Every structure is written in C-alpha cells, then in structure tokens.
PDB file of C-alpha atoms in Angstrom:
ATOM      1  CA  TYR A 232     106.746 -12.281  41.646  1.00  0.00           C
ATOM      2  CA  ILE A 233     109.036 -13.386  44.088  1.00  0.00           C
ATOM      3  CA  GLU A 234     107.608 -16.995  43.893  1.00  0.00           C
ATOM      4  CA  VAL A 235     107.347 -17.015  40.665  1.00  0.00           C
ATOM      5  CA  LEU A 236     111.287 -15.339  40.291  1.00  0.00           C
ATOM      6  CA  SER A 237     112.402 -18.191  42.907  1.00  0.00           C
ATOM      7  CA  ARG A 238     110.501 -21.276  40.184  1.00  0.00           C
ATOM      8  CA  LYS A 239     113.116 -19.241  37.170  1.00  0.00           C
ATOM      9  CA  ALA A 240     115.672 -19.584  39.341  1.00  0.00           C
ATOM     10  CA  GLN A 241     115.262 -23.396  40.404  1.00  0.00           C
ATOM     11  CA  LYS A 242     114.516 -23.627  36.154  1.00  0.00           C
ATOM     12  CA  LEU A 243     117.718 -22.195  35.508  1.00  0.00           C
ATOM     13  CA  LYS A 244     119.776 -23.705  38.328  1.00  0.00           C
ATOM     14  CA  GLU A 245     118.713 -27.289  36.587  1.00  0.00           C
ATOM     15  CA  MET A 246     119.471 -26.029  33.275  1.00  0.00           C
ATOM     16  CA  ILE A 247     122.909 -25.224  34.810  1.00  0.00           C
ATOM     17  CA  ASP A 248     123.203 -28.142  36.187  1.00  0.00           C
ATOM     18  CA  SER A 249     121.791 -30.143  33.154  1.00  0.00           C
ATOM     19  CA  LEU A 250     124.814 -28.678  31.034  1.00  0.00           C
ATOM     20  CA  PHE A 251     127.689 -28.759  32.905  1.00  0.00           C
ATOM     21  CA  ASP A 252     127.205 -32.626  33.437  1.00  0.00           C
ATOM     22  CA  LEU A 253     126.075 -32.756  30.163  1.00  0.00           C
ATOM     23  CA  ALA A 254     130.004 -31.004  29.281  1.00  0.00           C
ATOM     24  CA  LYS A 255     131.626 -33.107  31.396  1.00  0.00           C
ATOM     25  CA  THR A 256     129.655 -35.894  29.919  1.00  0.00           C
ATOM     26  CA  SER A 257     130.788 -35.309  26.349  1.00  0.00           C
ATOM     27  CA  SER A 258     134.344 -34.659  27.700  1.00  0.00           C
ATOM     28  CA  GLY A 259     134.517 -37.820  28.597  1.00  0.00           C
ATOM     29  CA  ASN A 260     135.810 -36.855  32.114  1.00  0.00           C
ATOM     30  CA  VAL A 261     132.703 -38.271  33.638  1.00  0.00           C
ATOM     31  CA  GLU A 262     133.320 -41.451  36.124  1.00  0.00           C
ATOM     32  CA  LEU A 263     130.953 -44.651  35.609  1.00  0.00           C
ATOM     33  CA  HIS A 264     129.947 -46.536  38.366  1.00  0.00           C
ATOM     34  CA  MET A 265     128.954 -49.820  36.921  1.00  0.00           C
ATOM     35  CA  GLU A 266     126.776 -52.414  38.155  1.00  0.00           C
ATOM     36  CA  GLN A 267     123.935 -54.846  37.024  1.00  0.00           C
ATOM     37  CA  MET A 268     120.505 -53.408  37.311  1.00  0.00           C
ATOM     38  CA  GLU A 269     117.060 -54.802  35.904  1.00  0.00           C
ATOM     39  CA  MET A 270     115.597 -52.617  33.572  1.00  0.00           C
ATOM     40  CA  ASN A 271     111.926 -54.426  33.780  1.00  0.00           C
ATOM     41  CA  CYS A 272     112.552 -52.987  37.774  1.00  0.00           C
ATOM     42  CA  LEU A 273     113.862 -49.519  36.698  1.00  0.00           C
ATOM     43  CA  VAL A 274     111.024 -48.435  34.877  1.00  0.00           C
ATOM     44  CA  GLU A 275     109.317 -49.471  37.067  1.00  0.00           C
ATOM     45  CA  GLN A 276     111.189 -46.968  39.602  1.00  0.00           C
ATOM     46  CA  VAL A 277     110.992 -43.948  37.613  1.00  0.00           C
ATOM     47  CA  GLN A 278     107.340 -44.445  36.616  1.00  0.00           C
ATOM     48  CA  ALA A 279     106.704 -45.022  40.393  1.00  0.00           C
ATOM     49  CA  ASP A 280     108.916 -41.955  41.099  1.00  0.00           C
ATOM     50  CA  MET A 281     107.017 -39.504  38.730  1.00  0.00           C
ATOM     51  CA  ALA A 282     103.497 -40.937  39.652  1.00  0.00           C
ATOM     52  CA  ASP A 283     102.049 -37.125  40.931  1.00  0.00           C
ATOM     53  CA  ARG A 284     103.164 -35.949  37.689  1.00  0.00           C
ATOM     54  CA  ILE A 285     101.668 -38.642  35.182  1.00  0.00           C
ATOM     55  CA  ALA A 286      98.584 -38.620  36.430  1.00  0.00           C
ATOM     56  CA  GLU A 287      98.470 -34.912  36.528  1.00  0.00           C
ATOM     57  CA  SER A 288      99.299 -35.317  32.424  1.00  0.00           C
ATOM     58  CA  GLY A 289      96.075 -36.425  31.824  1.00  0.00           C
ATOM     59  CA  ARG A 290      98.366 -39.307  29.605  1.00  0.00           C
ATOM     60  CA  GLU A 291      97.205 -42.762  29.779  1.00  0.00           C
ATOM     61  CA  LEU A 292     100.702 -44.890  30.187  1.00  0.00           C
ATOM     62  CA  VAL A 293     100.392 -48.252  28.384  1.00  0.00           C
ATOM     63  CA  VAL A 294     103.682 -50.784  30.240  1.00  0.00           C
ATOM     64  CA  MET A 295     104.700 -53.815  28.777  1.00  0.00           C
ATOM     65  CA  LEU A 296     107.561 -55.416  30.036  1.00  0.00           C
ATOM     66  CA  ALA A 297     109.545 -58.025  29.198  1.00  0.00           C
ATOM     67  CA  LYS A 298     109.079 -61.519  30.288  1.00  0.00           C
ATOM     68  CA  GLU A 299     112.345 -62.750  30.780  1.00  0.00           C
ATOM     69  CA  PRO A 300     115.054 -61.189  33.204  1.00  0.00           C
ATOM     70  CA  THR A 301     116.066 -57.674  31.910  1.00  0.00           C
ATOM     71  CA  GLU A 302     119.377 -57.208  33.664  1.00  0.00           C
ATOM     72  CA  PHE A 303     122.229 -55.831  32.211  1.00  0.00           C
ATOM     73  CA  THR A 304     125.662 -53.156  33.695  1.00  0.00           C
ATOM     74  CA  ALA A 305     125.267 -49.549  33.780  1.00  0.00           C
ATOM     75  CA  ASP A 306     125.466 -47.129  35.714  1.00  0.00           C
ATOM     76  CA  SER A 307     122.957 -46.926  37.590  1.00  0.00           C
ATOM     77  CA  SER A 308     121.490 -43.066  38.233  1.00  0.00           C
ATOM     78  CA  TYR A 309     123.022 -42.606  34.388  1.00  0.00           C
ATOM     79  CA  MET A 310     120.443 -45.651  33.125  1.00  0.00           C
ATOM     80  CA  TYR A 311     118.246 -43.742  36.126  1.00  0.00           C
ATOM     81  CA  ARG A 312     118.257 -39.517  34.260  1.00  0.00           C
ATOM     82  CA  ILE A 313     118.390 -41.166  30.789  1.00  0.00           C
ATOM     83  CA  VAL A 314     113.979 -43.487  31.297  1.00  0.00           C
ATOM     84  CA  GLN A 315     113.170 -40.143  33.687  1.00  0.00           C
ATOM     85  CA  ASN A 316     114.667 -37.787  30.967  1.00  0.00           C
ATOM     86  CA  LEU A 317     112.407 -40.070  27.987  1.00  0.00           C
ATOM     87  CA  MET A 318     109.044 -40.066  29.959  1.00  0.00           C
ATOM     88  CA  GLU A 319     109.279 -36.167  30.948  1.00  0.00           C
ATOM     89  CA  ASN A 320     110.117 -35.173  26.632  1.00  0.00           C
ATOM     90  CA  ALA A 321     107.180 -37.919  25.929  1.00  0.00           C
ATOM     91  CA  LEU A 322     104.358 -36.681  29.041  1.00  0.00           C
ATOM     92  CA  LYS A 323     105.839 -32.446  27.924  1.00  0.00           C
ATOM     93  CA  TYR A 324     105.133 -33.108  24.129  1.00  0.00           C
ATOM     94  CA  SER A 325     102.603 -36.181  23.424  1.00  0.00           C
ATOM     95  CA  GLN A 326      98.911 -34.844  22.413  1.00  0.00           C
ATOM     96  CA  GLU A 327      96.368 -34.738  25.487  1.00  0.00           C
ATOM     97  CA  HIS A 328      95.023 -37.996  26.757  1.00  0.00           C
ATOM     98  CA  THR A 329      95.971 -40.056  24.723  1.00  0.00           C
ATOM     99  CA  ARG A 330      98.340 -43.593  25.923  1.00  0.00           C
ATOM    100  CA  ILE A 331     102.479 -43.560  25.853  1.00  0.00           C
ATOM    101  CA  PHE A 332     103.764 -46.609  25.164  1.00  0.00           C
ATOM    102  CA  LEU A 333     106.486 -47.864  27.691  1.00  0.00           C
ATOM    103  CA  LYS A 334     108.202 -51.777  26.670  1.00  0.00           C
ATOM    104  CA  SER A 335     111.032 -53.938  27.809  1.00  0.00           C
ATOM    105  CA  LEU A 336     112.493 -55.987  25.473  1.00  0.00           C
ATOM    106  CA  VAL A 337     115.652 -58.641  25.337  1.00  0.00           C
ATOM    107  CA  LEU A 338     117.299 -59.163  22.007  1.00  0.00           C
ATOM    108  CA  PRO A 339     120.235 -60.931  20.482  1.00  0.00           C
ATOM    109  CA  ASP A 340     123.376 -58.767  19.976  1.00  0.00           C
ATOM    110  CA  GLN A 341     123.528 -58.591  16.387  1.00  0.00           C
ATOM    111  CA  GLU A 342     127.316 -61.161  16.937  1.00  0.00           C
ATOM    112  CA  GLY A 343     124.776 -63.623  18.049  1.00  0.00           C
ATOM    113  CA  ARG A 344     126.645 -63.775  21.103  1.00  0.00           C
ATOM    114  CA  GLY A 345     124.447 -62.379  23.288  1.00  0.00           C
ATOM    115  CA  ARG A 346     121.226 -60.130  24.385  1.00  0.00           C
ATOM    116  CA  LYS A 347     121.174 -56.812  24.776  1.00  0.00           C
ATOM    117  CA  VAL A 348     118.246 -55.523  26.589  1.00  0.00           C
ATOM    118  CA  ARG A 349     116.574 -52.132  25.047  1.00  0.00           C
ATOM    119  CA  PHE A 350     113.893 -49.660  26.201  1.00  0.00           C
ATOM    120  CA  GLU A 351     111.453 -47.994  23.980  1.00  0.00           C
ATOM    121  CA  ILE A 352     109.061 -45.394  24.581  1.00  0.00           C
ATOM    122  CA  THR A 353     106.541 -44.714  22.027  1.00  0.00           C
ATOM    123  CA  ASN A 354     104.006 -42.109  22.678  1.00  0.00           C
ATOM    124  CA  THR A 355     101.547 -39.174  19.324  1.00  0.00           C
ATOM    125  CA  SER A 356     103.317 -36.084  19.240  1.00  0.00           C
ATOM    126  CA  SER A 357     100.920 -33.270  20.474  1.00  0.00           C
ATOM    127  CA  TYR A 358     102.950 -30.948  17.040  1.00  0.00           C
ATOM    128  CA  GLN A 359     103.968 -31.996  13.387  1.00  0.00           C
ATOM    129  CA  MET A 360     107.449 -33.354  13.939  1.00  0.00           C
ATOM    130  CA  ASN A 361     109.626 -31.754  10.738  1.00  0.00           C
ATOM    131  CA  PHE A 362     113.660 -32.800  12.209  1.00  0.00           C
ATOM    132  CA  THR A 363     115.296 -36.191  11.795  1.00  0.00           C
ATOM    133  CA  ARG A 364     117.593 -37.696  13.982  1.00  0.00           C
ATOM    134  CA  GLU A 365     120.888 -36.060  14.540  1.00  0.00           C
ATOM    135  CA  GLN A 366     118.718 -32.081  14.676  1.00  0.00           C
ATOM    136  CA  ILE A 367     116.535 -32.864  18.103  1.00  0.00           C
ATOM    137  CA  VAL A 368     118.978 -35.055  19.308  1.00  0.00           C
ATOM    138  CA  GLU A 369     121.454 -31.713  20.177  1.00  0.00           C
ATOM    139  CA  ARG A 370     121.851 -29.272  22.613  1.00  0.00           C
ATOM    140  CA  PHE A 371     118.596 -26.792  22.855  1.00  0.00           C
ATOM    141  CA  ALA A 372     117.182 -28.973  20.198  1.00  0.00           C
ATOM    142  CA  ARG A 373     113.358 -29.348  20.288  1.00  0.00           C
ATOM    143  CA  GLY A 374     110.937 -30.620  18.065  1.00  0.00           C
ATOM    144  CA  ASP A 375     108.314 -28.036  19.610  1.00  0.00           C
ATOM    145  CA  GLU A 376     109.269 -25.049  17.215  1.00  0.00           C
ATOM    146  CA  SER A 377     106.565 -22.833  18.698  1.00  0.00           C
ATOM    147  CA  ARG A 378     107.406 -23.211  22.347  1.00  0.00           C
ATOM    148  CA  THR A 379     104.515 -23.436  24.221  1.00  0.00           C
ATOM    149  CA  THR A 380     105.718 -26.406  26.061  1.00  0.00           C
ATOM    150  CA  GLU A 381     108.069 -26.089  29.591  1.00  0.00           C
ATOM    151  CA  GLY A 382     110.888 -27.993  27.628  1.00  0.00           C
ATOM    152  CA  ASN A 383     114.378 -26.628  27.303  1.00  0.00           C
ATOM    153  CA  GLY A 384     116.012 -28.858  24.795  1.00  0.00           C
ATOM    154  CA  LEU A 385     118.512 -30.680  26.591  1.00  0.00           C
ATOM    155  CA  GLY A 386     116.389 -33.498  27.632  1.00  0.00           C
ATOM    156  CA  LEU A 387     117.299 -35.691  24.319  1.00  0.00           C
ATOM    157  CA  ALA A 388     120.793 -34.491  23.774  1.00  0.00           C
ATOM    158  CA  ILE A 389     121.526 -35.528  27.426  1.00  0.00           C
ATOM    159  CA  VAL A 390     120.327 -39.171  27.015  1.00  0.00           C
ATOM    160  CA  ASN A 391     122.479 -39.396  23.835  1.00  0.00           C
ATOM    161  CA  THR A 392     124.907 -38.306  25.676  1.00  0.00           C
ATOM    162  CA  TYR A 393     125.086 -40.664  28.407  1.00  0.00           C
ATOM    163  CA  THR A 394     124.167 -43.583  26.581  1.00  0.00           C
ATOM    164  CA  LEU A 395     127.081 -42.746  23.964  1.00  0.00           C
ATOM    165  CA  ALA A 396     128.917 -43.048  27.577  1.00  0.00           C
ATOM    166  CA  LEU A 397     127.796 -46.291  28.398  1.00  0.00           C
ATOM    167  CA  GLY A 398     128.066 -47.784  25.481  1.00  0.00           C
ATOM    168  CA  GLY A 399     124.749 -47.539  25.059  1.00  0.00           C
ATOM    169  CA  SER A 400     122.700 -46.855  21.352  1.00  0.00           C
ATOM    170  CA  PHE A 401     119.375 -43.987  20.689  1.00  0.00           C
ATOM    171  CA  ASP A 402     117.632 -44.001  18.130  1.00  0.00           C
ATOM    172  CA  VAL A 403     114.677 -42.125  17.341  1.00  0.00           C
ATOM    173  CA  VAL A 404     112.294 -42.843  14.808  1.00  0.00           C
ATOM    174  CA  VAL A 405     109.524 -40.533  13.384  1.00  0.00           C
ATOM    175  CA  ASP A 406     106.740 -42.318  11.619  1.00  0.00           C
ATOM    176  CA  CYS A 407     103.933 -39.123  10.844  1.00  0.00           C
ATOM    177  CA  ASP A 408     102.961 -38.253  14.886  1.00  0.00           C
ATOM    178  CA  GLN A 409     104.286 -41.096  16.209  1.00  0.00           C
ATOM    179  CA  PHE A 410     107.604 -40.520  18.369  1.00  0.00           C
ATOM    180  CA  LYS A 411     109.234 -43.624  19.359  1.00  0.00           C
ATOM    181  CA  ALA A 412     112.645 -43.518  21.138  1.00  0.00           C
ATOM    182  CA  SER A 413     114.624 -46.692  22.104  1.00  0.00           C
ATOM    183  CA  VAL A 414     117.988 -46.930  24.447  1.00  0.00           C
TER     184      VAL A 414
END
C-alpha cells in the first residue's frame, strides 16, 4: 500500500508542478534563456534519455533527421520539455507494435528571408480520434476518453504554451488514425 501511495503522490506532485509551470508560462511571468540549439542533437538527446521507456513500449522509432544544419534559437529547457512531451504522448497513445516517426526539417520561412526548423512526430493512434486541435491542446484534455492510459491531459497543453512563449508554432493534424504533431 505504501508503494502505491508513494507512486500516486509522485504523480500528483508532477501534475501540480506541471500546472504551476503552465500557469506561469501562460501569464508571461517566465524568464527565457535563449541560446543557439541544434534540433537534431535535441531529438537524439531526448531519445537517448527515454531509451528504456521506448524499449519497454514495444514501439519502433523511425528517425529521419535533416541532413542540413538544424540550428535555431530557443530556451533549451523549454525545448527539451516540448520534444519530451511529444515523444511521451506518442508512446502513451500509439497503437502497440507500431512505428513512431520522428522527423526534423529545415524550411524557408513564409517571408522567404530566412529559414525555420521543424520537428514532427507521427504515430498511429490506439483509439478513435474525435477531437479538434483546439480541444486536444486544452488543459486536462485527452483524446483517449476511456482513460485507459496513464496521461493526465497536460502534455500537449504544455507543448502548445511553451512553443508560443518561445515565439514558435505548434500544429496538430489528425488524418484517420494518424496523429501528427509539429513544432
């Protein structure tokens, strides 16, 4: 019983910490430490840090990283959390024994004066997806309404809020049973 209570208390603490960070970031009362980063290195680092969870999940990661340099400017702790949350979301909600695609791209910006770095993650859902982008990025929103997974509905809300705070964009596309998120 003590072990179960300890696990539940840790989960509750993590949820409270996430809510606090989310509220702080949403209010604009956050100090960003912008620095040069490399998207490919970030994706590889998060993947390495999550190697045990990935192996236990039974999912295969297919990693397709851009050949050209993928440097950009952002707060490294926020960007780490963004990529980590997207990977955790894919591991929790993807169909067993399927592949999860991680992709980095370098694209021209809309004005044609520079370039943008994008990270995309695509997975096959384990449940029917009946939601819009606006619904799924709300706090405590979960696509898996049966609540058979361990999530608390904060992961994509955090991704959305952190991405906006960094001046980026976050998009979700649902195509049949394919879920694609990009920052």
